[in-house]
PDB file of N, CA and C in Angstrom:
ATOM      1  N   MET A   1      16.731 -33.943   6.378  1.00  0.00           N
ATOM      2  CA  MET A   1      16.934 -32.832   6.003  1.00  0.00           C
ATOM      3  C   MET A   1      17.127 -32.063   5.019  1.00  0.00           C
ATOM      4  N   LYS A   2      17.808 -32.179   4.305  1.00  0.00           N
ATOM      5  CA  LYS A   2      17.321 -31.974   2.987  1.00  0.00           C
ATOM      6  C   LYS A   2      16.603 -31.689   2.200  1.00  0.00           C
ATOM      7  N   THR A   3      15.892 -33.041   2.611  1.00  0.00           N
ATOM      8  CA  THR A   3      13.754 -32.601   2.136  1.00  0.00           C
ATOM      9  C   THR A   3      13.498 -31.605   2.823  1.00  0.00           C
ATOM     10  N   TRP A   4      13.317 -31.455   3.909  1.00  0.00           N
ATOM     11  CA  TRP A   4      13.455 -30.493   4.545  1.00  0.00           C
ATOM     12  C   TRP A   4      13.442 -29.005   3.888  1.00  0.00           C
ATOM     13  N   LEU A   5      14.480 -28.464   3.942  1.00  0.00           N
ATOM     14  CA  LEU A   5      15.437 -27.509   3.125  1.00  0.00           C
ATOM     15  C   LEU A   5      14.650 -27.332   1.829  1.00  0.00           C
ATOM     16  N   VAL A   6      14.782 -28.322   1.276  1.00  0.00           N
ATOM     17  CA  VAL A   6      14.337 -28.522  -0.495  1.00  0.00           C
ATOM     18  C   VAL A   6      12.590 -28.139  -0.507  1.00  0.00           C
ATOM     19  N   PHE A   7      12.423 -28.432   0.337  1.00  0.00           N
ATOM     20  CA  PHE A   7      10.260 -28.080   0.852  1.00  0.00           C
ATOM     21  C   PHE A   7      10.036 -26.859   1.514  1.00  0.00           C
ATOM     22  N   ALA A   8      11.041 -26.301   2.500  1.00  0.00           N
ATOM     23  CA  ALA A   8      11.066 -24.896   2.740  1.00  0.00           C
ATOM     24  C   ALA A   8      11.267 -24.567   1.458  1.00  0.00           C
ATOM     25  N   LEU A   9      12.608 -24.123   0.773  1.00  0.00           N
ATOM     26  CA  LEU A   9      12.596 -23.453  -0.279  1.00  0.00           C
ATOM     27  C   LEU A   9      11.192 -23.476  -1.560  1.00  0.00           C
ATOM     28  N   CYS A  10      10.805 -24.269  -2.128  1.00  0.00           N
ATOM     29  CA  CYS A  10       9.488 -24.435  -2.618  1.00  0.00           C
ATOM     30  C   CYS A  10       8.247 -23.625  -2.622  1.00  0.00           C
ATOM     31  N   VAL A  11       8.536 -23.595  -1.120  1.00  0.00           N
ATOM     32  CA  VAL A  11       7.963 -23.005  -0.566  1.00  0.00           C
ATOM     33  C   VAL A  11       7.876 -21.458  -0.494  1.00  0.00           C
ATOM     34  N   ALA A  12       8.687 -21.472  -0.347  1.00  0.00           N
ATOM     35  CA  ALA A  12       8.608 -20.210  -0.105  1.00  0.00           C
ATOM     36  C   ALA A  12       8.431 -19.486  -0.951  1.00  0.00           C
ATOM     37  N   THR A  13       9.678 -19.569  -2.271  1.00  0.00           N
ATOM     38  CA  THR A  13       9.479 -19.524  -4.149  1.00  0.00           C
ATOM     39  C   THR A  13       7.334 -19.678  -4.567  1.00  0.00           C
ATOM     40  N   ALA A  14       7.259 -20.831  -4.480  1.00  0.00           N
ATOM     41  CA  ALA A  14       5.539 -20.571  -4.665  1.00  0.00           C
ATOM     42  C   ALA A  14       4.763 -19.589  -4.317  1.00  0.00           C
ATOM     43  N   ALA A  15       5.075 -19.322  -2.790  1.00  0.00           N
ATOM     44  CA  ALA A  15       4.115 -17.930  -2.146  1.00  0.00           C
ATOM     45  C   ALA A  15       4.642 -16.971  -3.118  1.00  0.00           C
ATOM     46  N   SER A  16       6.149 -16.105  -3.508  1.00  0.00           N
ATOM     47  CA  SER A  16       6.743 -14.732  -4.320  1.00  0.00           C
ATOM     48  C   SER A  16       5.700 -15.421  -5.078  1.00  0.00           C
ATOM     49  N   ALA A  17       5.901 -16.205  -5.740  1.00  0.00           N
ATOM     50  CA  ALA A  17       5.467 -16.015  -7.407  1.00  0.00           C
ATOM     51  C   ALA A  17       3.810 -15.771  -7.026  1.00  0.00           C
ATOM     52  N   TRP A  18       2.768 -16.304  -6.242  1.00  0.00           N
ATOM     53  CA  TRP A  18       1.859 -15.623  -6.176  1.00  0.00           C
ATOM     54  C   TRP A  18       1.106 -14.138  -5.523  1.00  0.00           C
ATOM     55  N   SER A  19       2.661 -13.580  -5.784  1.00  0.00           N
ATOM     56  CA  SER A  19       2.347 -11.657  -4.720  1.00  0.00           C
ATOM     57  C   SER A  19       2.266 -11.179  -6.472  1.00  0.00           C
ATOM     58  N   ALA A  20       2.219  -9.838  -6.531  1.00  0.00           N
ATOM     59  CA  ALA A  20       2.357  -9.225  -6.855  1.00  0.00           C
ATOM     60  C   ALA A  20       2.155  -7.840  -6.789  1.00  0.00           C
ATOM     61  N   THR A  21       3.171  -6.683  -6.999  1.00  0.00           N
ATOM     62  CA  THR A  21       3.374  -5.306  -6.879  1.00  0.00           C
ATOM     63  C   THR A  21       1.870  -4.800  -7.703  1.00  0.00           C
ATOM     64  N   ARG A  22       1.716  -4.160  -7.244  1.00  0.00           N
ATOM     65  CA  ARG A  22       0.352  -3.078  -7.415  1.00  0.00           C
ATOM     66  C   ARG A  22       0.272  -2.295  -7.191  1.00  0.00           C
ATOM     67  N   THR A  23      -0.149  -0.879  -8.191  1.00  0.00           N
ATOM     68  CA  THR A  23      -0.211   0.323  -7.376  1.00  0.00           C
ATOM     69  C   THR A  23      -1.520   1.009  -8.357  1.00  0.00           C
ATOM     70  N   ILE A  24      -1.496   1.595  -6.629  1.00  0.00           N
ATOM     71  CA  ILE A  24      -2.569   2.703  -7.434  1.00  0.00           C
ATOM     72  C   ILE A  24      -2.990   4.076  -6.355  1.00  0.00           C
ATOM     73  N   THR A  25      -3.990   4.966  -6.739  1.00  0.00           N
ATOM     74  CA  THR A  25      -3.880   5.956  -6.352  1.00  0.00           C
ATOM     75  C   THR A  25      -5.309   6.441  -5.791  1.00  0.00           C
ATOM     76  N   LEU A  26      -5.083   6.950  -4.750  1.00  0.00           N
ATOM     77  CA  LEU A  26      -6.202   6.781  -3.343  1.00  0.00           C
ATOM     78  C   LEU A  26      -6.554   8.622  -4.045  1.00  0.00           C
ATOM     79  N   ALA A  27      -7.693   8.668  -3.881  1.00  0.00           N
ATOM     80  CA  ALA A  27      -8.190  10.431  -4.005  1.00  0.00           C
ATOM     81  C   ALA A  27      -8.180  10.971  -2.495  1.00  0.00           C
ATOM     82  N   LEU A  28      -7.398  12.249  -1.438  1.00  0.00           N
ATOM     83  CA  LEU A  28      -7.581  12.436  -0.171  1.00  0.00           C
ATOM     84  C   LEU A  28      -8.230  13.648  -0.573  1.00  0.00           C
ATOM     85  N   PRO A  29      -9.199  13.815  -0.987  1.00  0.00           N
ATOM     86  CA  PRO A  29     -10.128  15.373  -0.865  1.00  0.00           C
ATOM     87  C   PRO A  29      -9.755  16.625   0.454  1.00  0.00           C
ATOM     88  N   THR A  30     -10.074  15.141   1.335  1.00  0.00           N
ATOM     89  CA  THR A  30      -9.776  16.442   2.446  1.00  0.00           C
ATOM     90  C   THR A  30      -8.493  16.977   3.460  1.00  0.00           C
ATOM     91  N   MET A  31      -7.210  16.481   2.547  1.00  0.00           N
ATOM     92  CA  MET A  31      -6.422  17.212   2.778  1.00  0.00           C
ATOM     93  C   MET A  31      -6.068  18.928   2.423  1.00  0.00           C
ATOM     94  N   ASP A  32      -5.848  20.088   3.365  1.00  0.00           N
ATOM     95  CA  ASP A  32      -5.900  20.964   3.329  1.00  0.00           C
ATOM     96  C   ASP A  32      -4.823  21.731   4.336  1.00  0.00           C
ATOM     97  N   CYS A  33      -3.478  21.092   3.977  1.00  0.00           N
ATOM     98  CA  CYS A  33      -2.317  22.336   5.082  1.00  0.00           C
ATOM     99  C   CYS A  33      -0.990  21.675   4.347  1.00  0.00           C
ATOM    100  N   ALA A  34       0.463  22.080   3.716  1.00  0.00           N
ATOM    101  CA  ALA A  34       1.398  21.186   4.098  1.00  0.00           C
ATOM    102  C   ALA A  34       1.794  19.992   5.233  1.00  0.00           C
ATOM    103  N   VAL A  35       1.041  20.321   6.078  1.00  0.00           N
ATOM    104  CA  VAL A  35       2.129  19.240   6.154  1.00  0.00           C
ATOM    105  C   VAL A  35       0.719  17.381   6.427  1.00  0.00           C
ATOM    106  N   CYS A  36      -0.376  18.100   6.138  1.00  0.00           N
ATOM    107  CA  CYS A  36      -1.371  16.840   5.047  1.00  0.00           C
ATOM    108  C   CYS A  36      -1.079  15.777   4.422  1.00  0.00           C
ATOM    109  N   PRO A  37      -0.325  16.335   3.357  1.00  0.00           N
ATOM    110  CA  PRO A  37       0.709  14.769   2.644  1.00  0.00           C
ATOM    111  C   PRO A  37       2.125  13.841   3.598  1.00  0.00           C
ATOM    112  N   ILE A  38       2.249  15.300   4.737  1.00  0.00           N
ATOM    113  CA  ILE A  38       2.932  14.164   5.227  1.00  0.00           C
ATOM    114  C   ILE A  38       2.553  13.382   6.785  1.00  0.00           C
ATOM    115  N   THR A  39       1.690  13.263   6.986  1.00  0.00           N
ATOM    116  CA  THR A  39       1.261  12.458   8.550  1.00  0.00           C
ATOM    117  C   THR A  39      -0.028  11.442   6.461  1.00  0.00           C
ATOM    118  N   VAL A  40      -0.260  11.562   5.824  1.00  0.00           N
ATOM    119  CA  VAL A  40      -1.226  10.668   5.387  1.00  0.00           C
ATOM    120  C   VAL A  40      -0.034   9.813   4.430  1.00  0.00           C
ATOM    121  N   LYS A  41       1.647   9.946   3.792  1.00  0.00           N
ATOM    122  CA  LYS A  41       3.228   8.945   3.852  1.00  0.00           C
ATOM    123  C   LYS A  41       3.401   8.026   4.851  1.00  0.00           C
ATOM    124  N   LYS A  42       3.025   8.811   5.917  1.00  0.00           N
ATOM    125  CA  LYS A  42       3.637   8.216   7.268  1.00  0.00           C
ATOM    126  C   LYS A  42       1.905   7.099   7.409  1.00  0.00           C
ATOM    127  N   ALA A  43       1.089   7.410   7.716  1.00  0.00           N
ATOM    128  CA  ALA A  43       0.504   6.353   7.215  1.00  0.00           C
ATOM    129  C   ALA A  43       0.214   4.995   6.699  1.00  0.00           C
ATOM    130  N   LEU A  44       0.480   5.728   5.658  1.00  0.00           N
ATOM    131  CA  LEU A  44       0.458   4.030   4.151  1.00  0.00           C
ATOM    132  C   LEU A  44       1.595   3.495   4.701  1.00  0.00           C
ATOM    133  N   SER A  45       2.891   4.440   5.040  1.00  0.00           N
ATOM    134  CA  SER A  45       4.152   3.409   4.713  1.00  0.00           C
ATOM    135  C   SER A  45       4.123   2.554   5.797  1.00  0.00           C
ATOM    136  N   LYS A  46       3.403   2.821   7.170  1.00  0.00           N
ATOM    137  CA  LYS A  46       3.467   2.077   8.264  1.00  0.00           C
ATOM    138  C   LYS A  46       2.883   0.985   7.776  1.00  0.00           C
ATOM    139  N   VAL A  47       2.386   0.685   7.005  1.00  0.00           N
ATOM    140  CA  VAL A  47       0.905  -0.303   6.858  1.00  0.00           C
ATOM    141  C   VAL A  47       2.211  -1.642   6.159  1.00  0.00           C
ATOM    142  N   GLU A  48       1.546  -3.013   6.456  1.00  0.00           N
ATOM    143  CA  GLU A  48       2.735  -4.363   5.891  1.00  0.00           C
ATOM    144  C   GLU A  48       2.742  -4.165   4.840  1.00  0.00           C
ATOM    145  N   GLY A  49       3.989  -4.166   3.531  1.00  0.00           N
ATOM    146  CA  GLY A  49       3.390  -4.604   2.393  1.00  0.00           C
ATOM    147  C   GLY A  49       3.936  -3.465   1.190  1.00  0.00           C
ATOM    148  N   VAL A  50       3.800  -2.080   2.151  1.00  0.00           N
ATOM    149  CA  VAL A  50       3.741  -1.324   0.877  1.00  0.00           C
ATOM    150  C   VAL A  50       5.575  -0.537   0.818  1.00  0.00           C
ATOM    151  N   GLY A  51       5.854  -0.701  -0.822  1.00  0.00           N
ATOM    152  CA  GLY A  51       6.820  -0.723  -0.743  1.00  0.00           C
ATOM    153  C   GLY A  51       6.899   1.162  -1.425  1.00  0.00           C
ATOM    154  N   ARG A  52       6.284   1.791  -1.796  1.00  0.00           N
ATOM    155  CA  ARG A  52       6.685   3.477  -2.369  1.00  0.00           C
ATOM    156  C   ARG A  52       5.559   4.004  -2.401  1.00  0.00           C
ATOM    157  N   THR A  53       5.327   5.460  -2.274  1.00  0.00           N
ATOM    158  CA  THR A  53       4.221   6.228  -1.548  1.00  0.00           C
ATOM    159  C   THR A  53       4.577   7.334  -2.901  1.00  0.00           C
ATOM    160  N   GLU A  54       4.118   8.259  -3.005  1.00  0.00           N
ATOM    161  CA  GLU A  54       3.704   9.630  -3.007  1.00  0.00           C
ATOM    162  C   GLU A  54       2.502   9.900  -2.581  1.00  0.00           C
ATOM    163  N   VAL A  55       2.739  11.379  -2.135  1.00  0.00           N
ATOM    164  CA  VAL A  55       1.820  11.598  -2.234  1.00  0.00           C
ATOM    165  C   VAL A  55       1.538  13.181  -2.394  1.00  0.00           C
ATOM    166  N   ASP A  56       0.081  14.128  -3.254  1.00  0.00           N
ATOM    167  CA  ASP A  56       0.851  14.957  -4.478  1.00  0.00           C
ATOM    168  C   ASP A  56      -0.234  16.186  -3.239  1.00  0.00           C
ATOM    169  N   PHE A  57      -0.057  17.190  -2.443  1.00  0.00           N
ATOM    170  CA  PHE A  57      -1.110  17.984  -2.599  1.00  0.00           C
ATOM    171  C   PHE A  57      -1.820  18.406  -3.794  1.00  0.00           C
ATOM    172  N   ALA A  58      -0.932  18.782  -4.492  1.00  0.00           N
ATOM    173  CA  ALA A  58      -1.687  20.214  -5.559  1.00  0.00           C
ATOM    174  C   ALA A  58      -3.152  19.475  -6.083  1.00  0.00           C
ATOM    175  N   LYS A  59      -3.022  18.179  -5.900  1.00  0.00           N
ATOM    176  CA  LYS A  59      -3.878  17.097  -6.813  1.00  0.00           C
ATOM    177  C   LYS A  59      -4.903  16.109  -6.088  1.00  0.00           C
ATOM    178  N   ARG A  60      -4.447  16.579  -4.561  1.00  0.00           N
ATOM    179  CA  ARG A  60      -4.978  15.458  -3.287  1.00  0.00           C
ATOM    180  C   ARG A  60      -5.267  14.420  -3.918  1.00  0.00           C
ATOM    181  N   GLN A  61      -3.946  14.004  -4.299  1.00  0.00           N
ATOM    182  CA  GLN A  61      -3.550  11.679  -3.994  1.00  0.00           C
ATOM    183  C   GLN A  61      -2.639  11.758  -3.542  1.00  0.00           C
ATOM    184  N   ALA A  62      -2.537  10.676  -3.252  1.00  0.00           N
ATOM    185  CA  ALA A  62      -1.310   9.435  -3.207  1.00  0.00           C
ATOM    186  C   ALA A  62      -1.484   8.919  -3.959  1.00  0.00           C
ATOM    187  N   VAL A  63      -0.129   7.516  -4.543  1.00  0.00           N
ATOM    188  CA  VAL A  63      -0.656   6.690  -5.545  1.00  0.00           C
ATOM    189  C   VAL A  63       0.598   6.146  -4.790  1.00  0.00           C
ATOM    190  N   VAL A  64       0.198   4.776  -4.105  1.00  0.00           N
ATOM    191  CA  VAL A  64       1.141   4.389  -2.991  1.00  0.00           C
ATOM    192  C   VAL A  64       0.983   2.196  -4.131  1.00  0.00           C
ATOM    193  N   SER A  65       2.390   2.272  -3.980  1.00  0.00           N
ATOM    194  CA  SER A  65       2.724   0.299  -4.506  1.00  0.00           C
ATOM    195  C   SER A  65       3.140  -0.320  -3.264  1.00  0.00           C
ATOM    196  N   PHE A  66       2.334  -1.509  -3.627  1.00  0.00           N
ATOM    197  CA  PHE A  66       2.113  -2.227  -2.275  1.00  0.00           C
ATOM    198  C   PHE A  66       2.061  -3.907  -2.844  1.00  0.00           C
ATOM    199  N   ASP A  67       2.425  -5.129  -2.333  1.00  0.00           N
ATOM    200  CA  ASP A  67       2.755  -6.213  -2.182  1.00  0.00           C
ATOM    201  C   ASP A  67       1.273  -7.074  -2.052  1.00  0.00           C
ATOM    202  N   ASP A  68       0.240  -7.157  -3.124  1.00  0.00           N
ATOM    203  CA  ASP A  68      -0.927  -7.569  -2.805  1.00  0.00           C
ATOM    204  C   ASP A  68      -0.964  -8.796  -1.640  1.00  0.00           C
ATOM    205  N   ALA A  69       0.429  -9.965  -1.192  1.00  0.00           N
ATOM    206  CA  ALA A  69      -0.160 -10.963  -0.823  1.00  0.00           C
ATOM    207  C   ALA A  69       0.320 -10.285   0.571  1.00  0.00           C
ATOM    208  N   GLN A  70       0.614  -9.180   1.071  1.00  0.00           N
ATOM    209  CA  GLN A  70       0.883  -8.470   2.112  1.00  0.00           C
ATOM    210  C   GLN A  70      -0.153  -7.792   3.111  1.00  0.00           C
ATOM    211  N   THR A  71      -0.832  -7.030   1.805  1.00  0.00           N
ATOM    212  CA  THR A  71      -1.966  -5.527   2.318  1.00  0.00           C
ATOM    213  C   THR A  71      -3.556  -5.975   1.635  1.00  0.00           C
ATOM    214  N   SER A  72      -4.067  -5.540   1.507  1.00  0.00           N
ATOM    215  CA  SER A  72      -4.804  -4.506   0.256  1.00  0.00           C
ATOM    216  C   SER A  72      -5.457  -3.437   0.199  1.00  0.00           C
ATOM    217  N   VAL A  73      -6.417  -3.394  -0.434  1.00  0.00           N
ATOM    218  CA  VAL A  73      -6.252  -1.629  -0.763  1.00  0.00           C
ATOM    219  C   VAL A  73      -7.524  -1.624  -0.225  1.00  0.00           C
ATOM    220  N   GLU A  74      -8.261  -2.239   1.231  1.00  0.00           N
ATOM    221  CA  GLU A  74      -9.079  -1.968   2.393  1.00  0.00           C
ATOM    222  C   GLU A  74      -8.117  -1.509   3.992  1.00  0.00           C
ATOM    223  N   ALA A  75      -7.081  -1.739   3.027  1.00  0.00           N
ATOM    224  CA  ALA A  75      -6.156  -2.135   4.131  1.00  0.00           C
ATOM    225  C   ALA A  75      -5.446  -0.725   4.652  1.00  0.00           C
ATOM    226  N   LEU A  76      -5.118   0.106   3.191  1.00  0.00           N
ATOM    227  CA  LEU A  76      -4.367   0.878   2.692  1.00  0.00           C
ATOM    228  C   LEU A  76      -6.138   2.335   3.719  1.00  0.00           C
ATOM    229  N   THR A  77      -6.990   2.111   2.774  1.00  0.00           N
ATOM    230  CA  THR A  77      -7.948   2.472   2.897  1.00  0.00           C
ATOM    231  C   THR A  77      -8.253   3.526   4.657  1.00  0.00           C
ATOM    232  N   ARG A  78      -7.929   2.396   4.843  1.00  0.00           N
ATOM    233  CA  ARG A  78      -8.389   2.668   5.875  1.00  0.00           C
ATOM    234  C   ARG A  78      -7.322   3.767   7.261  1.00  0.00           C
ATOM    235  N   ALA A  79      -5.991   2.746   6.361  1.00  0.00           N
ATOM    236  CA  ALA A  79      -4.642   3.222   7.522  1.00  0.00           C
ATOM    237  C   ALA A  79      -4.931   5.256   6.685  1.00  0.00           C
ATOM    238  N   THR A  80      -5.639   5.884   5.919  1.00  0.00           N
ATOM    239  CA  THR A  80      -5.691   7.460   5.697  1.00  0.00           C
ATOM    240  C   THR A  80      -7.288   7.514   7.104  1.00  0.00           C
ATOM    241  N   ARG A  81      -7.967   6.585   6.441  1.00  0.00           N
ATOM    242  CA  ARG A  81      -9.294   7.075   7.449  1.00  0.00           C
ATOM    243  C   ARG A  81      -8.577   7.297   8.951  1.00  0.00           C
ATOM    244  N   ASP A  82      -7.991   6.318   8.908  1.00  0.00           N
ATOM    245  CA  ASP A  82      -7.740   6.425  10.706  1.00  0.00           C
ATOM    246  C   ASP A  82      -6.460   7.418  11.219  1.00  0.00           C
ATOM    247  N   ALA A  83      -6.110   7.879  10.091  1.00  0.00           N
ATOM    248  CA  ALA A  83      -5.515   9.173  11.036  1.00  0.00           C
ATOM    249  C   ALA A  83      -5.655  10.633   9.510  1.00  0.00           C
ATOM    250  N   GLY A  84      -7.509  10.246   9.520  1.00  0.00           N
ATOM    251  CA  GLY A  84      -7.577  11.408   9.620  1.00  0.00           C
ATOM    252  C   GLY A  84      -8.004  11.819   8.196  1.00  0.00           C
ATOM    253  N   TYR A  85      -7.831  11.216   6.911  1.00  0.00           N
ATOM    254  CA  TYR A  85      -8.323  11.607   6.176  1.00  0.00           C
ATOM    255  C   TYR A  85      -8.321  10.619   5.203  1.00  0.00           C
ATOM    256  N   PRO A  86     -10.158  10.432   4.971  1.00  0.00           N
ATOM    257  CA  PRO A  86     -11.135   9.451   4.063  1.00  0.00           C
ATOM    258  C   PRO A  86      -9.745   9.382   2.967  1.00  0.00           C
ATOM    259  N   SER A  87      -9.882   7.777   2.445  1.00  0.00           N
ATOM    260  CA  SER A  87      -9.765   8.055   0.509  1.00  0.00           C
ATOM    261  C   SER A  87     -10.455   7.341   0.194  1.00  0.00           C
ATOM    262  N   THR A  88     -10.680   7.781  -1.180  1.00  0.00           N
ATOM    263  CA  THR A  88     -11.178   6.137  -2.320  1.00  0.00           C
ATOM    264  C   THR A  88     -10.084   5.865  -3.368  1.00  0.00           C
ATOM    265  N   VAL A  89     -10.277   5.032  -4.224  1.00  0.00           N
ATOM    266  CA  VAL A  89      -9.605   4.282  -5.471  1.00  0.00           C
ATOM    267  C   VAL A  89      -9.680   4.858  -6.149  1.00  0.00           C
ATOM    268  N   VAL A  90      -9.088   6.018  -6.702  1.00  0.00           N
ATOM    269  CA  VAL A  90      -9.819   6.560  -8.162  1.00  0.00           C
ATOM    270  C   VAL A  90      -9.238   5.463  -9.197  1.00  0.00           C
ATOM    271  N   GLY A  91      -9.813   5.233 -10.323  1.00  0.00           N
ATOM    272  CA  GLY A  91      -9.850   4.842 -11.519  1.00  0.00           C
ATOM    273  C   GLY A  91      -8.914   3.085 -10.767  1.00  0.00           C
ATOM    274  N   GLU A  92      -8.509   2.064 -11.924  1.00  0.00           N
ATOM    275  CA  GLU A  92      -8.935   0.920 -11.515  1.00  0.00           C
ATOM    276  C   GLU A  92      -7.032   0.939 -11.312  1.00  0.00           C
ATOM    277  N   PRO A  93      -7.304   0.053  -9.933  1.00  0.00           N
ATOM    278  CA  PRO A  93      -5.847  -0.729  -9.650  1.00  0.00           C
ATOM    279  C   PRO A  93      -5.398  -1.123 -10.794  1.00  0.00           C
ATOM    280  N   LYS A  94      -3.276  -0.636 -11.276  1.00  0.00           N
ATOM    281  CA  LYS A  94      -3.160  -1.276 -12.152  1.00  0.00           C
ATOM    282  C   LYS A  94      -1.556  -3.083 -11.504  1.00  0.00           C
TER     283      LYS A  94
END
């Protein structure tokens, strides 16, 4: 029993060691009202692995921090598109 417990602990630790928190900026050119950022933030927050989301209406951008072991940039852009706001990545992901 102890062997299985140690094995499970090692696997769980190794999986978290391979993941990394990344931050990307998404351009959202179709946001045109004060409610749009709320909708975008809700859509991104529902994606598994998203930690922090900041949406700036004036810049028409969203900054999203996420666990790259749980989600992908493609999933984030799909979430905004499905909410009615197509997005593209600005610059290089960090």
